[in-house]
Short mmCIF file of C-alpha atoms in Angstrom, two decimals:
data_model
loop_
_atom_site.label_atom_id
_atom_site.label_comp_id
_atom_site.label_asym_id
_atom_site.label_seq_id
_atom_site.Cartn_x
_atom_site.Cartn_y
_atom_site.Cartn_z
CA MET A 15 43.36 48.38 -119.56
CA THR A 16 41.38 45.69 -120.90
CA GLY A 17 40.71 42.77 -118.12
CA THR A 18 42.74 40.13 -118.72
CA GLY A 19 39.94 37.43 -119.36
CA SER A 20 39.27 39.28 -122.93
CA LEU A 21 43.08 39.09 -124.02
CA ARG A 22 44.45 37.09 -126.44
CA TRP A 23 47.39 35.09 -125.09
CA PHE A 24 50.78 33.53 -127.00
CA LYS A 25 53.39 31.24 -125.83
CA SER A 26 57.08 31.84 -127.53
CA THR A 27 57.51 29.19 -130.51
CA TYR A 28 60.31 28.05 -128.72
CA SER A 29 57.83 26.30 -126.11
CA ASP A 30 57.73 22.39 -126.35
CA GLY A 31 54.44 22.03 -125.36
CA GLY A 32 55.34 19.32 -122.74
CA GLY A 33 54.81 21.81 -119.74
CA GLY A 34 58.19 22.97 -119.29
CA ASN A 35 58.68 26.44 -117.96
CA CYS A 36 56.91 28.86 -120.41
CA VAL A 37 55.23 32.07 -119.86
CA GLU A 38 52.50 33.87 -122.02
CA VAL A 39 52.18 37.32 -123.07
CA ALA A 40 49.33 39.26 -124.26
CA HIS A 41 48.62 43.22 -125.07
CA ASP A 42 46.11 45.42 -125.41
CA MET A 43 46.40 48.96 -126.41
CA ASP A 44 48.10 50.45 -123.55
CA SER A 45 50.02 47.45 -121.91
CA ILE A 46 51.99 44.08 -121.95
CA HIS A 47 50.43 41.39 -119.78
CA ILE A 48 52.73 38.28 -118.50
CA ARG A 49 51.72 35.48 -116.84
CA ASP A 50 52.97 31.55 -116.14
CA SER A 51 51.85 29.43 -118.78
CA LYS A 52 50.96 26.55 -116.17
CA ASN A 53 48.88 29.03 -113.59
CA PRO A 54 46.76 30.61 -116.36
CA ALA A 55 44.22 31.88 -113.63
CA GLY A 56 47.46 33.26 -111.32
CA PRO A 57 48.84 36.65 -111.13
CA VAL A 58 49.34 38.92 -114.21
CA LEU A 59 52.44 41.35 -114.48
CA THR A 60 51.88 44.11 -116.32
CA VAL A 61 54.18 46.77 -118.02
CA SER A 62 54.48 49.36 -120.30
CA GLY A 63 55.06 48.56 -124.35
CA GLU A 64 58.39 50.71 -123.33
CA ALA A 65 59.60 48.80 -120.64
CA TRP A 66 58.92 45.37 -122.44
CA ALA A 67 60.82 46.55 -125.63
CA ALA A 68 63.48 47.75 -122.92
CA PHE A 69 63.40 44.19 -121.66
CA LEU A 70 63.48 42.66 -124.81
CA ALA A 71 66.61 44.17 -125.85
CA LEU A 72 68.74 43.64 -122.59
CA PRO A 73 70.50 40.32 -124.58
CA ASP A 74 71.29 42.34 -127.26
CA ALA A 75 72.64 45.19 -125.11
CA SER A 76 74.53 42.73 -122.96
CA ALA A 77 76.33 41.11 -125.82
CA THR A 78 80.12 41.52 -126.58
CA PRO A 79 81.30 43.08 -129.48
#
């Protein structure tokens, strides 16, 4: 795993930039890293790419036909 200090972090394009609730996401060769945009020096949640893909698929899986 890469140290999180050298990662390139991204915010959602839906973020208003006004200090609202937002997370930042970064990736390396093995993992996805998620942190609170208001506390970039705080804890970082690290998950596998497969776990991140499953998380992103949840809204589609819960949609009613």
